[in-house]
Coordinates of C-alpha atoms in Angstrom, one line a residue:
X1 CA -119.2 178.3 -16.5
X2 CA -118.9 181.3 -14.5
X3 CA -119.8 183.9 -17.5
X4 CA -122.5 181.4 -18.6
X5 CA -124.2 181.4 -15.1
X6 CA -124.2 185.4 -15.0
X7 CA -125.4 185.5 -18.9
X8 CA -128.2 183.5 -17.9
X9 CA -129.2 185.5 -14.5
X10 CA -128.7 189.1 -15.9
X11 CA -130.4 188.0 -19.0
X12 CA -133.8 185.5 -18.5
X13 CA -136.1 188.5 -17.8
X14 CA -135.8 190.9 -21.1
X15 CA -135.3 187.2 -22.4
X16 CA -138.7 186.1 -21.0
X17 CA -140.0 189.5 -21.8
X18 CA -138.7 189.4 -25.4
X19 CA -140.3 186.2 -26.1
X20 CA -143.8 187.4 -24.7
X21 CA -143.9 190.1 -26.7
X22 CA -143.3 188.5 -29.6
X23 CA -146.0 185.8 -29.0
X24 CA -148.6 188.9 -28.4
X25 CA -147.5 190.9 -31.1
X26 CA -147.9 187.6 -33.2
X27 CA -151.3 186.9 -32.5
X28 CA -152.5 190.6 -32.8
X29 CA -150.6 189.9 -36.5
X30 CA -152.6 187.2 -37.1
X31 CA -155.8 188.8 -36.1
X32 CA -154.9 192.0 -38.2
X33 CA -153.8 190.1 -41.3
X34 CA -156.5 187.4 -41.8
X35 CA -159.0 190.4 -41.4
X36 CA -157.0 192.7 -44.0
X37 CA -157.4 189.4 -46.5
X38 CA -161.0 188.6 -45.8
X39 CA -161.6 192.5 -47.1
X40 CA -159.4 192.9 -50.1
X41 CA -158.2 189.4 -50.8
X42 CA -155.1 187.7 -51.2
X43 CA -153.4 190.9 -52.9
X44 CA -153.2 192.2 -49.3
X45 CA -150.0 190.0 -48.9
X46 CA -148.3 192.2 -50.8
X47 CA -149.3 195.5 -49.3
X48 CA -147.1 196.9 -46.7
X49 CA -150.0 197.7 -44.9
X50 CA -149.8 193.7 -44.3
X51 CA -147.0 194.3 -41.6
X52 CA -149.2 195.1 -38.3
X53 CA -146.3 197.5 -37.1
X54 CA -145.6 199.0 -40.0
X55 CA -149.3 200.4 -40.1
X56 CA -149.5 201.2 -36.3
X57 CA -146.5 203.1 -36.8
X58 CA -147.3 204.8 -40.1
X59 CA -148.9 207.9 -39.1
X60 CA -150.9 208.8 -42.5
X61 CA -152.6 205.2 -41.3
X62 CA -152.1 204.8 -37.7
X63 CA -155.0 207.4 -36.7
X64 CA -157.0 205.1 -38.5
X65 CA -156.7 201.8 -36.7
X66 CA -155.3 203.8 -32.5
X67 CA -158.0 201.9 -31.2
X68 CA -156.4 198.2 -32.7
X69 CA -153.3 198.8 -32.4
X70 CA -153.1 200.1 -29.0
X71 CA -152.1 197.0 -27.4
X72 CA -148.9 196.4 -30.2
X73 CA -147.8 199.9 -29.8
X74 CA -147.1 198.9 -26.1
X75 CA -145.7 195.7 -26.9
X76 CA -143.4 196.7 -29.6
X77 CA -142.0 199.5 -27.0
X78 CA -141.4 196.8 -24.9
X79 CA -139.9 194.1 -27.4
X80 CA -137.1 196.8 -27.9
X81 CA -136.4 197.7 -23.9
X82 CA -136.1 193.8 -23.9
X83 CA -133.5 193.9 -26.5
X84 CA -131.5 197.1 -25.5
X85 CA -131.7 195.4 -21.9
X86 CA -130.0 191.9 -23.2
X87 CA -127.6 194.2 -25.1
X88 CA -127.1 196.0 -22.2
X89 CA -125.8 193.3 -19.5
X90 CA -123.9 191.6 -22.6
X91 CA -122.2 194.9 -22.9
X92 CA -121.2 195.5 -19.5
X93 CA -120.5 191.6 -18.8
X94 CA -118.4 191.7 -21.8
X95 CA -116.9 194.8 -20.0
X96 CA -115.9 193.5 -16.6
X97 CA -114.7 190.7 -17.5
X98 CA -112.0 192.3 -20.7
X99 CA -110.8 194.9 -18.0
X100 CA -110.5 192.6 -15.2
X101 CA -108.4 190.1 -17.4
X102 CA -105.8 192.8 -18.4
X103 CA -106.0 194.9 -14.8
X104 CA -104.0 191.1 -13.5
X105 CA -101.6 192.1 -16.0
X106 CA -101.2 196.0 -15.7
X107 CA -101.6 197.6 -12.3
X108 CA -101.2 201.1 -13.9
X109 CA -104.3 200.3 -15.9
X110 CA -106.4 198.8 -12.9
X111 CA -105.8 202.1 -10.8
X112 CA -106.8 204.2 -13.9
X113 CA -109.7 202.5 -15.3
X114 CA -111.4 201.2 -12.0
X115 CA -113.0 204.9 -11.2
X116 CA -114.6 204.9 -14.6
X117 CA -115.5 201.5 -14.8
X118 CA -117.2 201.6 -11.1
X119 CA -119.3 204.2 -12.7
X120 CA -120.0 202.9 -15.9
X121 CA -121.1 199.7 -14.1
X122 CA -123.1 201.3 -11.2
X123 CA -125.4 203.3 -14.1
X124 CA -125.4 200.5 -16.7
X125 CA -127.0 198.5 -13.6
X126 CA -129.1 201.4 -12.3
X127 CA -130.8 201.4 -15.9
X128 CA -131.2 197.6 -15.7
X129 CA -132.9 197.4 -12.4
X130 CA -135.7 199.8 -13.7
X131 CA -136.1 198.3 -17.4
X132 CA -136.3 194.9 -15.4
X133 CA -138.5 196.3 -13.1
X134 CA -140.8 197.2 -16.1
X135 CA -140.6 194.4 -18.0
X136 CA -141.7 192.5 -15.1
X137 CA -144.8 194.5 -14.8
X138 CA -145.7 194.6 -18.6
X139 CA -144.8 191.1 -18.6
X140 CA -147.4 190.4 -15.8
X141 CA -149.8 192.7 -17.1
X142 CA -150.0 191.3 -20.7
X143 CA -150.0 187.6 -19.2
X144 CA -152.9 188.2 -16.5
X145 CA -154.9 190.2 -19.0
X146 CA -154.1 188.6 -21.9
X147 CA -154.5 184.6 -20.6
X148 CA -156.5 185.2 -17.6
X149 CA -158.6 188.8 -17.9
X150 CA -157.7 189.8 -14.4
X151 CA -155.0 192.1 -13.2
X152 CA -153.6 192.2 -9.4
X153 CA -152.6 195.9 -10.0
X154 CA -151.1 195.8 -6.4
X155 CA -148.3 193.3 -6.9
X156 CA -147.6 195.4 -10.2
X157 CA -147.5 198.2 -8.5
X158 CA -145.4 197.3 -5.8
X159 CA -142.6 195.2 -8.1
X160 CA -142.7 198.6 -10.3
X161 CA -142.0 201.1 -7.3
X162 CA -139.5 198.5 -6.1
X163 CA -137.6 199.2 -9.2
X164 CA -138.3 202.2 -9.5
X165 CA -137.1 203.1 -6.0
X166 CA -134.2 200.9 -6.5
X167 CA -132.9 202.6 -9.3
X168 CA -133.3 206.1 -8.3
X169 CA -131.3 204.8 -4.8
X170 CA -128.8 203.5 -6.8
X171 CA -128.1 206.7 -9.4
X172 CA -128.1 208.5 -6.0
X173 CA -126.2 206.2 -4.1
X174 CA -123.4 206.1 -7.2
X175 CA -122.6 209.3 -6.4
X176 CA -121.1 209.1 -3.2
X177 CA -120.2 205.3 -4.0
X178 CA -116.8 205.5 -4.9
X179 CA -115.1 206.8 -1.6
X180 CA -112.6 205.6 0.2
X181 CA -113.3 203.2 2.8
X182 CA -113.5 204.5 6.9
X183 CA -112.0 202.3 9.4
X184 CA -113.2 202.1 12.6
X185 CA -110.1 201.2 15.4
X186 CA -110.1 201.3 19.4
X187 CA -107.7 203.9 19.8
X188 CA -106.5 206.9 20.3
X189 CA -104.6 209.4 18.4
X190 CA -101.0 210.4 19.3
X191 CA -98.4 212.7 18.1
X192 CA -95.0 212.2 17.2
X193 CA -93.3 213.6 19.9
X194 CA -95.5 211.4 22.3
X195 CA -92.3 208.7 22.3
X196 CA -88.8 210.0 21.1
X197 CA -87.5 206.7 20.5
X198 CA -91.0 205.3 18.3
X199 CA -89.7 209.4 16.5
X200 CA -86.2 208.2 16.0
X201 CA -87.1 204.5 14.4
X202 CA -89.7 206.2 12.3
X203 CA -87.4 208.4 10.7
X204 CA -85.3 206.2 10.2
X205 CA -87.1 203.7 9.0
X206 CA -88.7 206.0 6.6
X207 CA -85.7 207.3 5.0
X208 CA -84.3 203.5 4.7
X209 CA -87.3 202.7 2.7
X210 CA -87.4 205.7 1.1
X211 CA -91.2 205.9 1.9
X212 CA -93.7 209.0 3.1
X213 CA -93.7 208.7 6.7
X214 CA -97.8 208.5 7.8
X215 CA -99.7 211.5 9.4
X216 CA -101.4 210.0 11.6
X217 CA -100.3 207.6 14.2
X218 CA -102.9 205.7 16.0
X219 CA -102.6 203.3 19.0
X220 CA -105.0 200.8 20.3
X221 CA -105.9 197.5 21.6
X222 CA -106.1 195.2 18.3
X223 CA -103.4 192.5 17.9
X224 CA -102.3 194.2 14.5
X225 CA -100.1 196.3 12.8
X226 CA -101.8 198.7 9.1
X227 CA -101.2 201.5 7.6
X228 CA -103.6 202.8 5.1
X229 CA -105.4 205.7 2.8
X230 CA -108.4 205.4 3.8
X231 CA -110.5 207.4 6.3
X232 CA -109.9 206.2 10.2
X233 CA -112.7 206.9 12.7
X234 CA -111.8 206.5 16.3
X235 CA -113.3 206.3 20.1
X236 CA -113.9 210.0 19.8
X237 CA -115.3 210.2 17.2
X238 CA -112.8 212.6 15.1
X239 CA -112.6 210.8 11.3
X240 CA -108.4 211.4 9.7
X241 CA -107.7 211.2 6.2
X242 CA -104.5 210.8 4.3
X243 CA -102.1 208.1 5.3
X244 CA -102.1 206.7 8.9
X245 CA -100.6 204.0 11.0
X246 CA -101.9 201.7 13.4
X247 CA -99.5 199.9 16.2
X248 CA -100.9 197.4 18.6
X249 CA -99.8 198.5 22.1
X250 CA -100.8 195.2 23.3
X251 CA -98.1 193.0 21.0
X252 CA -95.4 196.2 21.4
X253 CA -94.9 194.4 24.4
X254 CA -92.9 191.2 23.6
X255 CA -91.5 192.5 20.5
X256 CA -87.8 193.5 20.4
X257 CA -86.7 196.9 19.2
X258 CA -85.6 195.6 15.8
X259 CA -88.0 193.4 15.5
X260 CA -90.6 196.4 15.4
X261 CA -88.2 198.2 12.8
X262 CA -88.8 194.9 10.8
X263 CA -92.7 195.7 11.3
X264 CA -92.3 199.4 10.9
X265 CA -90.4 199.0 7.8
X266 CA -92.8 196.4 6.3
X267 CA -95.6 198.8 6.8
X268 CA -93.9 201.7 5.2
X269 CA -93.3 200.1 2.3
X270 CA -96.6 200.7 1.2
X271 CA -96.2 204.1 1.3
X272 CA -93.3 204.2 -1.3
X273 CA -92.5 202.8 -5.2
X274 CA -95.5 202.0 -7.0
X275 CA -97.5 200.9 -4.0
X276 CA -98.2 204.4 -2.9
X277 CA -100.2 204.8 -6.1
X278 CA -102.2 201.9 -5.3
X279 CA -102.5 202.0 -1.4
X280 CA -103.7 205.2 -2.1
X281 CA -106.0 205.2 -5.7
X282 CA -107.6 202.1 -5.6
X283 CA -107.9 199.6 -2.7
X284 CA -109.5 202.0 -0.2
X285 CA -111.8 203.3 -2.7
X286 CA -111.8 199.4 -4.1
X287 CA -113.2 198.7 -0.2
X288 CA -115.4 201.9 -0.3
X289 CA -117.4 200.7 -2.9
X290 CA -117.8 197.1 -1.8
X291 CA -119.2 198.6 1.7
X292 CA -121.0 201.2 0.5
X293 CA -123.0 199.2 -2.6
X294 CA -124.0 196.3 0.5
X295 CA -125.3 199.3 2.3
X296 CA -127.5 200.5 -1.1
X297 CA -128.9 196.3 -1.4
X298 CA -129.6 196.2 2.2
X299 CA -131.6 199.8 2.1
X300 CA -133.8 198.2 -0.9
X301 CA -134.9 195.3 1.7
X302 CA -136.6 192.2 0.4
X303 CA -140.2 190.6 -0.8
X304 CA -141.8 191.8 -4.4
X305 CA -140.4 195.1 -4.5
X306 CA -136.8 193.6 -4.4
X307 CA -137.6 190.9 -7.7
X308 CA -135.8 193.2 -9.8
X309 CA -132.8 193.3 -7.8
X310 CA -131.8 190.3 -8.0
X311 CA -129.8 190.3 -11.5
X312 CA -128.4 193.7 -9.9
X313 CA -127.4 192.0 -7.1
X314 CA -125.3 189.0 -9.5
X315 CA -124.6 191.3 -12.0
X316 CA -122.0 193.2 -9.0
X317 CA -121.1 189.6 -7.2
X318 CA -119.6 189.2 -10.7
X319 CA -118.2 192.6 -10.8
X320 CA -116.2 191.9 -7.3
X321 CA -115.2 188.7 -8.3
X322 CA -113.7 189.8 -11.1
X323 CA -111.7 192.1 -10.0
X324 CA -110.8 190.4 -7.0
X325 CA -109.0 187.7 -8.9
X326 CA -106.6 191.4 -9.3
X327 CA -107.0 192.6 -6.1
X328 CA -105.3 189.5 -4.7
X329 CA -102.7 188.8 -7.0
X330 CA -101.6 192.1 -6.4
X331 CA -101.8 192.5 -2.9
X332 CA -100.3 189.3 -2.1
X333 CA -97.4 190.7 -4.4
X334 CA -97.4 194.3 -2.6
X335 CA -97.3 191.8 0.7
X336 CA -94.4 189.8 -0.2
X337 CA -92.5 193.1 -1.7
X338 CA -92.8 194.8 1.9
X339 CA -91.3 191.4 3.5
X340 CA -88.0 191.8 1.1
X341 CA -87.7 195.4 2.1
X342 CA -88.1 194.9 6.0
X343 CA -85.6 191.8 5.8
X344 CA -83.1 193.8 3.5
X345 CA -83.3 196.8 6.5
X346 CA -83.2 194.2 9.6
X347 CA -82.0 191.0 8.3
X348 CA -84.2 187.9 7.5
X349 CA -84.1 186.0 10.7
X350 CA -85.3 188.8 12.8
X351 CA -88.2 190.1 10.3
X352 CA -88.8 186.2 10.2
X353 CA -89.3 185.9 14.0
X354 CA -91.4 189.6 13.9
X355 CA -93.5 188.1 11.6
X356 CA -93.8 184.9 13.1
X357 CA -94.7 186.6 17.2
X358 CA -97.2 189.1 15.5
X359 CA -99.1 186.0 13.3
X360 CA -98.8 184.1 16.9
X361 CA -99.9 187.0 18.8
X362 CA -103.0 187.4 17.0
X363 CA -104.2 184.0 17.5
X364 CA -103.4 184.2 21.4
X365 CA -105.4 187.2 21.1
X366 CA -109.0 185.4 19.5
X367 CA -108.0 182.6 22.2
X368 CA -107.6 185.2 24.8
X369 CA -111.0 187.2 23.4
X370 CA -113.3 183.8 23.9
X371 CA -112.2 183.7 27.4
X372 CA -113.0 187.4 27.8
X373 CA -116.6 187.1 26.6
X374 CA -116.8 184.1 28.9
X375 CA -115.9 186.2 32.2
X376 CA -117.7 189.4 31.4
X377 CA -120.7 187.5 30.7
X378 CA -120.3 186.0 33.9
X379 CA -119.9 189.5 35.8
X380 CA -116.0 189.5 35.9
X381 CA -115.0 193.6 36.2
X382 CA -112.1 193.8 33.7
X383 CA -110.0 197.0 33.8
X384 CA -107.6 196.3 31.6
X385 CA -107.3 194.3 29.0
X386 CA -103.5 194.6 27.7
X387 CA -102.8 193.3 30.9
X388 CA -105.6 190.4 31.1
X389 CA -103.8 189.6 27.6
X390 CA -100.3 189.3 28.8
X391 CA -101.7 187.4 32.5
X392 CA -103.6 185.2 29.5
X393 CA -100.2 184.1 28.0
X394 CA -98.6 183.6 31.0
X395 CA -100.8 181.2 32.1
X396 CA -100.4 179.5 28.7
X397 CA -99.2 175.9 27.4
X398 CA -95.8 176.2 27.0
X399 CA -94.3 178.1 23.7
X400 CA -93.9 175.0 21.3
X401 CA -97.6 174.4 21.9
X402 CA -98.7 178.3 21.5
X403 CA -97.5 178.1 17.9
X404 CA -99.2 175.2 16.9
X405 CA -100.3 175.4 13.1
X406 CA -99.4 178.6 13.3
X407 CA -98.1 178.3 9.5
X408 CA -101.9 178.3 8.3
X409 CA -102.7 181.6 10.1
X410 CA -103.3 184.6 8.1
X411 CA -103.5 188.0 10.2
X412 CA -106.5 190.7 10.2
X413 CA -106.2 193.7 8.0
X414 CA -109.7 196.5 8.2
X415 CA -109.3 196.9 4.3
X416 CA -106.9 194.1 3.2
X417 CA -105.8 190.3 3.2
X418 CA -102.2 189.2 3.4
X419 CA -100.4 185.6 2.0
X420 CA -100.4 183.2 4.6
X421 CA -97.4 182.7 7.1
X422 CA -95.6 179.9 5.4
X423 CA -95.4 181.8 2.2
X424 CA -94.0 184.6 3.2
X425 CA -91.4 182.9 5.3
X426 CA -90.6 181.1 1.9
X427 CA -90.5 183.9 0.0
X428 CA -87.5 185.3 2.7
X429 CA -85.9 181.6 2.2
X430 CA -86.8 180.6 6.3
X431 CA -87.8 178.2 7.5
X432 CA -90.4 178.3 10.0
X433 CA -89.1 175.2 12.9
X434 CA -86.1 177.6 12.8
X435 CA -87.8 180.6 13.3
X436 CA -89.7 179.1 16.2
X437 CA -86.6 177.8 18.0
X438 CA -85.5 181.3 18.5
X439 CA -88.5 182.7 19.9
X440 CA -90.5 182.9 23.7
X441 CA -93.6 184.1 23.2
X442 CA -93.7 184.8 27.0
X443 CA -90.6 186.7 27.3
X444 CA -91.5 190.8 27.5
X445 CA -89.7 193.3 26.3
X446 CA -91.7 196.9 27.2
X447 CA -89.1 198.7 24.3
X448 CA -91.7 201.6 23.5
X449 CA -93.6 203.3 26.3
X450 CA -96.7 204.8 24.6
X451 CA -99.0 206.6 27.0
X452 CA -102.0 204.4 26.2
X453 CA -105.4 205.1 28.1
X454 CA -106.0 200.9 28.2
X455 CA -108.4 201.3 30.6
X456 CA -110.7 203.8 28.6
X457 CA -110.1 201.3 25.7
X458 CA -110.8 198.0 27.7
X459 CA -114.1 200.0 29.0
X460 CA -115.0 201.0 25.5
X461 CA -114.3 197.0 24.4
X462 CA -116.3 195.6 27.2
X463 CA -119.5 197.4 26.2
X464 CA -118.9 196.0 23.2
X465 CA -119.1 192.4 24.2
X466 CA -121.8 193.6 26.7
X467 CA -123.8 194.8 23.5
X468 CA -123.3 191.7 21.2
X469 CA -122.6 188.9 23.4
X470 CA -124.8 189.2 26.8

């Protein structure tokens, strides 16, 4: 139903336009053949003179008749754009959906062929947008004059530059389109020797999983743990490549120390087997693309000028939604690989309760963040916001209540999603009312020490909510 909906979309203008031109080319063919048999007779049937395009197109007779058959000559140019469009979007429709049917099956091939794709996609469509953009306008044109006698050579005109401008965007835009992703976090860069113990568990933890160990370590405010490939942009403005990882000062608090190997090691299993490949060659640049082709839709703006666009616009929802059928079986599989690794370096109960205080923590956190907006828009002065958090759970229900449907939770990723909570404690054979026995969400544990500038974060986070909320 899906394919037939897209068919339909991508398709009804050089469908519409085909059609037209057929009707106009028919009745100049009428008008050209009655007249050839009122001069020579019915013997003009079998001349191939009889055929209206074969004549405009012969040049020993074309010369002849340029004044007749300047109107055909137009519309047979544009009966064939309106073919080799519907051709076109069959072609790449066809495309999308073969590739992103085997890509479920073959990650190697969805990391290789993505690139290309991307590209043959982005210009396939780039050359759509204009030939809709001027079948639309000879469509119009023939119609007014044709039916009517009247042209409104400024709507043309403006759906023509639309598309015009739109395509030209887009062949420009495809080449910077498939980047990686940048992530913007609240934080601030530190070094490894900024904690020896976070030093120790990292190499440790890195040569357990035998995984790279990340570049750059960032932490900040956010009640999450990533690591990723793609660009990070911080407070200061400096942008870091190659891999990084982000730790949440904020939950580093109540988590014990192997706990937090349990987290460390999840997230470092990106970074080795198979997954580096993919962490690092297609779901950033997989991201990239999706950010930076809303970016190109939103630059082209709306009204008349934008008619053309909408195809374009279907033609890449179906695109995405192809491929994220891919995207998410394999990321909920790189997701549950991680969990066996952490739980195979730290034991399944403990990974299980890591998993289960950071999935907690983050929804304290959204709780914690409405109240926030509440008192700053209000005038309360904030300083510090790690510790307005952990005041914020002391004052809390008590811990039964706090993880409340905490099994339909999924946590916050900049450039990913992950399986919910309940399948991934199934997938480590836990149970989650087991899990929770175990754990007091109030209970602090202060095992790593980073120096953290909260209150330059907190001031950077309140201007924030200032800016959007008040």
């Amino acid at each position: 139903m899906k394919n037939i909906k897209i068919l339909i979309i991508t398709t009804i203008i050089p469908i519409c336009s085909l059609l037209a031109s057929i009707l106009f080319e028919r009745s100049f063919e009428v008008t050209w053949q009655n007249d050839l048999i009122s001069q020579i007779g019915e013997e003009a049937r079998t001349l191939p003179i009889f055929n209206l395009e074969y004549s405009c197109k012969n040049s020993n007779i074309a010369h002849e008749i340029e004044e007749f058959c300047e109107f055909p000559i137009y519309s047979y140019y544009f009966r064939n754009l309106s073919i080799c469009s519907i051709l076109l979007a069959l072609f790449l429709i066809l495309y999308v959906q073969l590739t992103s049917l085997y890509s479920i099956r073959n990650r190697d091939f969805l990391i290789k062929s993505f690139k290309l794709g991307t590209y043959l996609c982005i210009f396939g469509i780039s050359i759509l947008v204009l030939s809709y953009g001027i079948e639309i306008v000879t469509l119009l044109y023939f119609l007014e004059s044709y039916l009517f006698g009247v042209i409104h050579i400024y709507i043309l005109a403006l759906i023509g530059l639309g598309a015009l401008a739109a395509s030209i965007n887009l062949i420009k835009s495809s080449l910077n389109l498939i980047k990686p992703a940048e992530v913007y976090v609240n934080a601030i860069y530190t070094s490894l020797e900024t904690d020896s113990i976070f030093t120790n568990l990292l190499n440790d933890v890195a040569e357990k999983v035998k995984s790279l160990k990340p570049k750059n370590i960032f932490i900040g405010i956010d009640p999450m743990f990533f690591v990723t490939e793609s660009l990070v942009k911080i407070n200061d403005g400096n942008v870091y490549n190659s891999n990084s990882i982000y730790l949440s000062s904020p939950i580093l608090r109540f988590l014990e120390i192997q706990e937090f190997k349990g987290i460390l090691a999840h997230e470092l299993a990106h970074f080795s087997g198979e997954d580096t490949k993919y962490s690092k060659n297609f779901f950033p640049i997989y991201k990239g693309m999706l950010n930076s082709f809303q970016n190109t839709i939103n630059e082209v703006g709306g009204g008349l000028q934008s008619l053309s666009m909408f195809p374009l616009i279907s033609l890449m929802n179906f695109f995405f939604e192809s491929y994220a059928g891919s995207e998410a079986i394999i990321s909920r599989n790189r997701e549950l690989r991680a969990d066996k690794i952490a739980s195979e370096i730290v034991g399944n109960e403990v990974f299980g309760c890591a998993l289960v205080k950071v999935y907690a923590y983050e929804e304290l956190w959204n709780e914690m963040y409405q109240k926030l907006i509440e008192d700053v828009k209000a005038g309360t002065e904030v300083n510090n916001i790690e510790e307005y958090f952990v005041n914020f759970i002391e004052q809390s229900e008590k811990n039964s209540d706090m993880l409340t449907n905490i099994s339909k939770y999924k946590l916050s990723h900049p450039t990913d999603s992950h399986p919910s909570l309940f399948e991934r404690l199934d997938n480590l054979n836990l149970n989650l009312e087991t899990i929770i026995s175990k754990i007091n969400l109030k209970n602090e544990t202060n095992v790593l020490t980073f120096q953290v500038p909260l209150e330059e974060l907190t001031e950077k986070e309140i201007r924030s909510i200032k800016y959007y909320y008040t």
